[in-house]
CSV table of C-alpha atoms in Angstrom, one decimal:
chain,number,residue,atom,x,y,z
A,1,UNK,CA,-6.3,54.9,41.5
A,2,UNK,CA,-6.4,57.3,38.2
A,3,UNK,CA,-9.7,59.1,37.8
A,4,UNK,CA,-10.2,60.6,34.8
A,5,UNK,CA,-12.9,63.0,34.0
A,6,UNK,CA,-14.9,61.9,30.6
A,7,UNK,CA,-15.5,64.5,28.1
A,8,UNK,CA,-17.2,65.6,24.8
A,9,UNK,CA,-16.0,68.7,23.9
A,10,UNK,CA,-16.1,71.5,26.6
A,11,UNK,CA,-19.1,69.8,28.0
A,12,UNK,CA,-16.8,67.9,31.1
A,13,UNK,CA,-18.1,69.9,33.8
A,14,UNK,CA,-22.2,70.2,32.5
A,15,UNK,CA,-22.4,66.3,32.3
A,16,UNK,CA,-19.8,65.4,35.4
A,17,UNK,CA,-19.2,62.1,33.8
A,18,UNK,CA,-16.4,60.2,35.4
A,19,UNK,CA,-14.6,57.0,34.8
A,20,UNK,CA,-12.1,55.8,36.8
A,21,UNK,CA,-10.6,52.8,37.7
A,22,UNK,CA,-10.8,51.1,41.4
A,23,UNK,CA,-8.7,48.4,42.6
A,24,UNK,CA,-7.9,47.3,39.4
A,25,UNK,CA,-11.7,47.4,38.4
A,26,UNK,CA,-12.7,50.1,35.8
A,27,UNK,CA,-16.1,51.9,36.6
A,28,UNK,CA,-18.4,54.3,34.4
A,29,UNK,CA,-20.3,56.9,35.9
A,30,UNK,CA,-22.4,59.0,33.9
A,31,UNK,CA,-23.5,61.4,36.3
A,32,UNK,CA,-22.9,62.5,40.0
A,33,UNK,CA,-24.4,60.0,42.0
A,34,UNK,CA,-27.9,60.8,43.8
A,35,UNK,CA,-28.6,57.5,45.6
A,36,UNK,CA,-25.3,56.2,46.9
A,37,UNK,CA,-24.8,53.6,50.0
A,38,UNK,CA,-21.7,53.5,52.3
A,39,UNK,CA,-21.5,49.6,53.0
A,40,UNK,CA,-19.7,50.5,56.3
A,41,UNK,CA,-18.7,53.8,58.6
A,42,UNK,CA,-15.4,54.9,57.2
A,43,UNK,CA,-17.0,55.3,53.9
A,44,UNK,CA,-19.7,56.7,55.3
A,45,UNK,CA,-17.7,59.5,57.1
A,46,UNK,CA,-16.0,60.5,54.6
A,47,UNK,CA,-18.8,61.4,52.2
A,48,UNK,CA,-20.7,62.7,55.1
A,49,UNK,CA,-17.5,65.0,55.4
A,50,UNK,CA,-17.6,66.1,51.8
A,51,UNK,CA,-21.2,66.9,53.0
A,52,UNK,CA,-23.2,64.6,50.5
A,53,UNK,CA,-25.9,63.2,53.2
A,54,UNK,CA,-28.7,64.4,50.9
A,55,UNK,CA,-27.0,61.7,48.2
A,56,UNK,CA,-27.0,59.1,50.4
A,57,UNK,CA,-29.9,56.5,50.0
A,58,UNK,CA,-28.2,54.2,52.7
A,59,UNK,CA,-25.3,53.3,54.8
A,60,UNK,CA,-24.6,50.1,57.3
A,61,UNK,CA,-22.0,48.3,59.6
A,62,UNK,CA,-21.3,51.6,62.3
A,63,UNK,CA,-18.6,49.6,64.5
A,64,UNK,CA,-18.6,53.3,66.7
A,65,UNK,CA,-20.0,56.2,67.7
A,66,UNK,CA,-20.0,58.4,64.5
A,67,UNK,CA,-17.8,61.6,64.8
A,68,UNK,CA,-19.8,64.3,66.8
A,69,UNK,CA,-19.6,66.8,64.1
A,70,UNK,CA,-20.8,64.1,61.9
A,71,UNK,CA,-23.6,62.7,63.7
A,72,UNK,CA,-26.9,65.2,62.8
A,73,UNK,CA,-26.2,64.5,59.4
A,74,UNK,CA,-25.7,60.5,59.7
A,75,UNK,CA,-28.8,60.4,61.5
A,76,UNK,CA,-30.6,61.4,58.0
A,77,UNK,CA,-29.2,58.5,56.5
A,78,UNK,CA,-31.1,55.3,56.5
A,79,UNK,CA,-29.6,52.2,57.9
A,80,UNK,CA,-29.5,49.5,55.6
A,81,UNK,CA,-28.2,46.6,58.0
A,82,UNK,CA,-26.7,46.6,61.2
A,83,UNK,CA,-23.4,44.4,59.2
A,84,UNK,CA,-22.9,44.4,55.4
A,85,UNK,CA,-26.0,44.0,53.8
A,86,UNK,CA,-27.0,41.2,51.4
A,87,UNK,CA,-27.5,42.0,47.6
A,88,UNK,CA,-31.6,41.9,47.9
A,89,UNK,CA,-31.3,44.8,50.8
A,90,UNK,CA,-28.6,46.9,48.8
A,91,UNK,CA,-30.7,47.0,45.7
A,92,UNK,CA,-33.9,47.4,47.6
A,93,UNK,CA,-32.5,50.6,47.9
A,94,UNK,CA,-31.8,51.9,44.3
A,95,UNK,CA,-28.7,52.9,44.8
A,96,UNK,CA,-26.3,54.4,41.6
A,97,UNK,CA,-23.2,54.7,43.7
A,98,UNK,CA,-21.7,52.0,45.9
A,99,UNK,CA,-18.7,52.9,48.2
A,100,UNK,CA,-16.7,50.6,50.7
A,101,UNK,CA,-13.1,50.5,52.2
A,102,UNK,CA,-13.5,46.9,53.0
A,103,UNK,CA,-13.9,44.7,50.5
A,104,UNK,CA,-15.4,42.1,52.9
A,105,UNK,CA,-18.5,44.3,51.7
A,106,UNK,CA,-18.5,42.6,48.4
A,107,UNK,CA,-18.2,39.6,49.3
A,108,UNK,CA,-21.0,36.7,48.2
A,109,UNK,CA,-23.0,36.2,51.8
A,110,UNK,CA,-23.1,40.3,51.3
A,111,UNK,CA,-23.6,42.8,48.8
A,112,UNK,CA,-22.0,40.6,45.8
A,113,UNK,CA,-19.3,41.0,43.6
A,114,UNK,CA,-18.4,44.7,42.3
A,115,UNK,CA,-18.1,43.1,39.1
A,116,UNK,CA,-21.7,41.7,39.2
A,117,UNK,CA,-23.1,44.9,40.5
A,118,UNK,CA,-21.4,46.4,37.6
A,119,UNK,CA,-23.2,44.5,35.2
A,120,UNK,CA,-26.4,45.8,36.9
A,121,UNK,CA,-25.2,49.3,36.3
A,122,UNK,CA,-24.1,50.4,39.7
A,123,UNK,CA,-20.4,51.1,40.0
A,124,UNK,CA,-18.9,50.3,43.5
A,125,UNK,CA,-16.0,51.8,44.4
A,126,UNK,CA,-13.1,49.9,46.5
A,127,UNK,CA,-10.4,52.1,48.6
A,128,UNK,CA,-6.9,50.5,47.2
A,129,UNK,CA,-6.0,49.9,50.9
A,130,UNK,CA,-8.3,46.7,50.7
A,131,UNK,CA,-7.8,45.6,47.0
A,132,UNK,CA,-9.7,41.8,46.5
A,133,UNK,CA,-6.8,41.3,44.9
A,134,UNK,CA,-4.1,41.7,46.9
A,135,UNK,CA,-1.2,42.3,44.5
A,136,UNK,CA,-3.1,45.7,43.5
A,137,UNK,CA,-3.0,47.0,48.0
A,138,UNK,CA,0.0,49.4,48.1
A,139,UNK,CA,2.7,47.7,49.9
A,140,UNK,CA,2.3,50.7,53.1
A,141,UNK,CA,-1.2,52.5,54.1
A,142,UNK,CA,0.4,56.0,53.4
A,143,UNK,CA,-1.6,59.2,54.2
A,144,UNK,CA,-1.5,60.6,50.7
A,145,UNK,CA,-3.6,57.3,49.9
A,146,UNK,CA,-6.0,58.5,52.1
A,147,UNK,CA,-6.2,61.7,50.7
A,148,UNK,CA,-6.1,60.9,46.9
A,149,UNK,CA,-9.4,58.9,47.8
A,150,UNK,CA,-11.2,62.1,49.4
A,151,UNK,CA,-10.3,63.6,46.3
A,152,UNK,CA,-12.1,60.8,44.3
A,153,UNK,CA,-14.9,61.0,45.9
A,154,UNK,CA,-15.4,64.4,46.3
A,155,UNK,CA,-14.8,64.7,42.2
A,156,UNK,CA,-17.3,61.3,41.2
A,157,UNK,CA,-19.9,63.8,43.4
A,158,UNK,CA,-18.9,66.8,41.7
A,159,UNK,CA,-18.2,68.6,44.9
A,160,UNK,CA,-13.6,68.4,44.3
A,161,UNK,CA,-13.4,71.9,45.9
A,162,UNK,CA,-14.8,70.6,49.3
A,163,UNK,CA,-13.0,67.6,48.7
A,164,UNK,CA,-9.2,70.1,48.2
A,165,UNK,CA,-10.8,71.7,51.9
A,166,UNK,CA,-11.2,68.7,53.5
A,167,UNK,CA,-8.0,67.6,52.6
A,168,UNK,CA,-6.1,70.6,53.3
A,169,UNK,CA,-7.7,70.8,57.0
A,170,UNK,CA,-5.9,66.9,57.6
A,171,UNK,CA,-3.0,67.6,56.5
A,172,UNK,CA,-2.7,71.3,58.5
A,173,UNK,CA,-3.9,68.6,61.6
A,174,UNK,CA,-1.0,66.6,60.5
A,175,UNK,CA,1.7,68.5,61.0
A,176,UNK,CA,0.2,70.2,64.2
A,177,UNK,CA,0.1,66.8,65.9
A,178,UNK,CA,2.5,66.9,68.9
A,179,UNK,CA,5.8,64.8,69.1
A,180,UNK,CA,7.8,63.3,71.8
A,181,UNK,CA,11.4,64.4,71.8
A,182,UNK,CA,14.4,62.1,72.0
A,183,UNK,CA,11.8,58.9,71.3
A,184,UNK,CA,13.1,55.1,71.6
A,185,UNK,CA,10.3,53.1,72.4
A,186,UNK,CA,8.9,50.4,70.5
A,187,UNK,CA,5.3,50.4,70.2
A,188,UNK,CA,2.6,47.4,69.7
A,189,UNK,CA,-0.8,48.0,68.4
A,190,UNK,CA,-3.1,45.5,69.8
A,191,UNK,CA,-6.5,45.6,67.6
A,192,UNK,CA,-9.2,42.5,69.6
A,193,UNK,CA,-8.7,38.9,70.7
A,194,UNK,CA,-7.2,37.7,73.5
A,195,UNK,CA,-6.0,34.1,73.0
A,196,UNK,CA,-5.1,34.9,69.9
A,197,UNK,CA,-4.6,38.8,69.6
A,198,UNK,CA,-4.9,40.7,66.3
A,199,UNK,CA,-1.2,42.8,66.6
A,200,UNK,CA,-0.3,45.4,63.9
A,201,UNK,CA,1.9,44.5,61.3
A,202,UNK,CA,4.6,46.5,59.3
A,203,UNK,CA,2.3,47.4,55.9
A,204,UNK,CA,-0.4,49.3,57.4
A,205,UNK,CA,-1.9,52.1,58.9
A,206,UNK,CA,-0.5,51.5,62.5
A,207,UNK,CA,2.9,50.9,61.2
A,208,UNK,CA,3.1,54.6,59.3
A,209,UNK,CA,1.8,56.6,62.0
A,210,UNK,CA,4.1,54.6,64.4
A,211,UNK,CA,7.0,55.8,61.9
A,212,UNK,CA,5.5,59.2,61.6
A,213,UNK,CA,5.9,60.2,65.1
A,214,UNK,CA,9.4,58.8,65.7
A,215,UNK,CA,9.0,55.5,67.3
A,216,UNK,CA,9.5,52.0,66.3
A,217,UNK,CA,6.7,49.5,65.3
A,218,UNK,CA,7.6,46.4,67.4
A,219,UNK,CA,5.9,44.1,64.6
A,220,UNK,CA,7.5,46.5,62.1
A,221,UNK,CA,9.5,43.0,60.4
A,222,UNK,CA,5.8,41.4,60.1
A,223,UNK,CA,4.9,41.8,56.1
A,224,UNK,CA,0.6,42.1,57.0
A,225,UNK,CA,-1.6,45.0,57.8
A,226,UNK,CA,-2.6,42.4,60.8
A,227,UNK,CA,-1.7,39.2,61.9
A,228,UNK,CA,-2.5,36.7,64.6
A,229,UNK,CA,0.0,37.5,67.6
A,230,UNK,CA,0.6,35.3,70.5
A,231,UNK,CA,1.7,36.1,74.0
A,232,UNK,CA,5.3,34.1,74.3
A,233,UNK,CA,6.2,36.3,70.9
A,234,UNK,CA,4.9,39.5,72.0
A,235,UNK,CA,6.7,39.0,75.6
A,236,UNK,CA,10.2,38.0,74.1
A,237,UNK,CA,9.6,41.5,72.2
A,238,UNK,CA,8.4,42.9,75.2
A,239,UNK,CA,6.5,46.5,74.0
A,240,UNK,CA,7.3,49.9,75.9
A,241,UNK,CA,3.5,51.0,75.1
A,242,UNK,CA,0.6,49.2,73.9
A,243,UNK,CA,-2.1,51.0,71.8
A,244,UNK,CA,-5.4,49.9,72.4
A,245,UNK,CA,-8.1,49.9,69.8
A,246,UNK,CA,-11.0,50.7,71.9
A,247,UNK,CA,-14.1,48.5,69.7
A,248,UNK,CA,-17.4,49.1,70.5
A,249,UNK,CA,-19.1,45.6,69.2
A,250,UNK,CA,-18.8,43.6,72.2
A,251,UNK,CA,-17.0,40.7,71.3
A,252,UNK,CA,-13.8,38.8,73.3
A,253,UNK,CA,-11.2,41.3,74.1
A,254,UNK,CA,-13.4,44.2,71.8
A,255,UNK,CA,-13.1,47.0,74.6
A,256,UNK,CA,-10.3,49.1,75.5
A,257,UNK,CA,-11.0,48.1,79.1
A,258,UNK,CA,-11.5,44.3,78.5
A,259,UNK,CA,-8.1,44.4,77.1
A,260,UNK,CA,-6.5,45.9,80.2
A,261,UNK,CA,-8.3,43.7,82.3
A,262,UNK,CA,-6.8,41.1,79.8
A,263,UNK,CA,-3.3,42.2,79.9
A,264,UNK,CA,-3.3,42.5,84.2
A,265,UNK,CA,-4.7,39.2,84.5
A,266,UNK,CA,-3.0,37.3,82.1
A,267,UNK,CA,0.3,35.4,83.7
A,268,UNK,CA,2.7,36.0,80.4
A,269,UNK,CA,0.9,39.4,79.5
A,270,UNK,CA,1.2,41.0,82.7
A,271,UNK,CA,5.1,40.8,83.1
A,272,UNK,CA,5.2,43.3,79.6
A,273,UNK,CA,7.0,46.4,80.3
A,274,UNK,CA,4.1,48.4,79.0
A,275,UNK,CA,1.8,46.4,81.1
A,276,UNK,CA,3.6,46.8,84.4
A,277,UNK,CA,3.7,50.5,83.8
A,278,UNK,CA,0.7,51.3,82.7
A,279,UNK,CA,1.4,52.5,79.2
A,280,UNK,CA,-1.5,52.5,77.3
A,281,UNK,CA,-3.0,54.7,74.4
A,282,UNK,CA,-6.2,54.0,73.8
A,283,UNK,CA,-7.8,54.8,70.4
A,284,UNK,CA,-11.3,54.3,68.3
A,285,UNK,CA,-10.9,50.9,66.5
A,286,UNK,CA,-12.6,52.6,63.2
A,287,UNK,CA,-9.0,55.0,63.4
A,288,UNK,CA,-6.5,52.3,62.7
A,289,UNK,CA,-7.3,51.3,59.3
A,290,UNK,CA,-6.9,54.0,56.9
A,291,UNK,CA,-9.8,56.7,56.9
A,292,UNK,CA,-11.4,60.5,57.6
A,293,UNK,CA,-10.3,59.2,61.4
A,294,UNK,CA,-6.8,58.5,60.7
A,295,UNK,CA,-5.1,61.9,61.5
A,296,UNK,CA,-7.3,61.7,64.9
A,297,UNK,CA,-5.1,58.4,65.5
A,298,UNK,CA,-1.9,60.7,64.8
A,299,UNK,CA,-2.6,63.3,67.2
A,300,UNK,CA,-4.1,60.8,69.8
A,301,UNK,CA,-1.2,59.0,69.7
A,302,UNK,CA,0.8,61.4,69.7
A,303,UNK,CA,-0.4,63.1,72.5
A,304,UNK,CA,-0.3,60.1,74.4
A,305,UNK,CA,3.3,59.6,73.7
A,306,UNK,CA,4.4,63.3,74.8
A,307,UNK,CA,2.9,61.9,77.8
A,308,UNK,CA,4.9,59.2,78.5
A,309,UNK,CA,8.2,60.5,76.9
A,310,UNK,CA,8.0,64.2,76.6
A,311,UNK,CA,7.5,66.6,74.1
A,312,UNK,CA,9.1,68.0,70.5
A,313,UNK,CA,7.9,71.2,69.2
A,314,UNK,CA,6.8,71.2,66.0
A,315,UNK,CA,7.8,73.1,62.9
């Protein structure tokens, strides 16, 4: 997404004007926003991270606990809705600035079309990882996505120097994260569901960390951020480790331990290599879609790989 700073004459920086355009979508902003919502916690995060709380007139849909060093702040925040919430609720709360990485956010039974609130003169913002249209989602979640949408943030708020610090401290984290040495293992990223499990595919997140740190994505040939897995499939491909997404809303297979309990139960699920030797990596299920969290997934998985394989020193 090119953002491109609006100016008349020298007077760029006085007015911080910005127009940009997002997912395809072009948006106007005539000044830093003062009342923007995060329509769910990765969003959130990240502007809380930029420190930009006291601009925040609402945020909604926490599917975890928020980051520690993140929490006083998000508690200053009002809640909007425990989901998405609906148009009426969003505009209850005057906001200027609308920011999502789902666009499930905008969709009719919730906030409404980012075109329509467009016309009502509040800009909503889209991270190109989860494009309505889908021609416009890059065809990998790559990291320097992640970061280029920090950096938009941080300069639509004005504040592109905390943004640059932000940024610099992920990708110092990213080179730090440990390594295993000598690594041949395929790897399956197993998101909720049981019956029918929700398994990493080749095009996002999961799939470039999994390339990152040397091992092979065992849905790596699957062209889909996620896709519906089944047990037969996953068992003829028969993982070396499983990463869990550990989700925190309760639902069938949500848990990192209701999965394990899951996997040792289930007849075609507990013959899995991974399964029979307890290879597991458990990770937040807000870090495997592309976010502030998504170097934590790097080094957690990492970590959990020297583990199991040993360990490469870094450069």
């Amino acid at each position: 997404m090119l953002l491109l700073i609006t100016a008349c004459g020298s007077g760029t920086a006085a007015t911080g004007a910005a127009r940009l355009t997002s997912c395809g979508l072009p948006l106007d902003i005539p000044a830093p926003p003062r009342r923007a919502v995060a329509m769910e916690q990765n969003a959130a995060e990240i502007m809380l991270s930029l420190g930009l709380a006291g601009r925040m007139a609402g945020s909604a849909y926490r599917t975890d606990p928020v980051l520690p060093e993140l929490a006083p702040d998000y508690a200053k925040v009002p809640v909007l809705s425990a989901q998405y919430p609906g148009r009426e609720a969003l505009l209850a709360a005057k906001p200027d600035f609308v920011y999502s990485m789902r666009a499930s956010a905008f969709a009719p039974e919730a906030a409404g079309s980012r075109q329509d609130l467009a016309k009502l003169g509040v800009p909503a913002y889209l991270s190109a990882n989860d494009c309505e249209d889908h021609a416009l989602i890059p065809a990998r979640a790559e990291f320097e996505a992640i970061f280029k949408e920090i950096d938009d943030i941080a300069t639509v708020f004005g504040v592109r120097e905390r943004g640059q610090a932000v940024v610099a401290d992920l990708r110092r984290r990213l080179r730090a994260a440990e390594r295993p040495e000598h690594l041949d293992a395929d790897v399956m990223w197993y998101y909720s569901g049981t019956r029918t499990p929700a398994i990493a595919g080749g095009t996002g997140l999961p799939g470039t960390i999994t390339r990152l740190l040397g091992a092979r994505n065992a849905f790596a040939d699957v062209d889909k951020q996620w896709a519906e897995g089944n047990w037969e499939e996953i068992a003829a491909r028969d993982p070396d480790v499983i990463v869990l997404a550990d989700l925190t809303r309760g639902g069938d297979g949500d848990s990192a331990e209701a999965k394990k309990r899951f996997l040792r139960s289930d007849p075609v699920a507990a013959r899995l290599t991974a399964v029979r030797n307890d290879r597991f990596i458990v990770v937040p299920g807000s870090s495997v879609d592309p976010s502030i969290r998504a170097v934590t997934a790097v080094e957690q998985v990492g970590r959990g790989l020297t583990r199991l394989f040993g360990r490469k020193e870094n450069a």
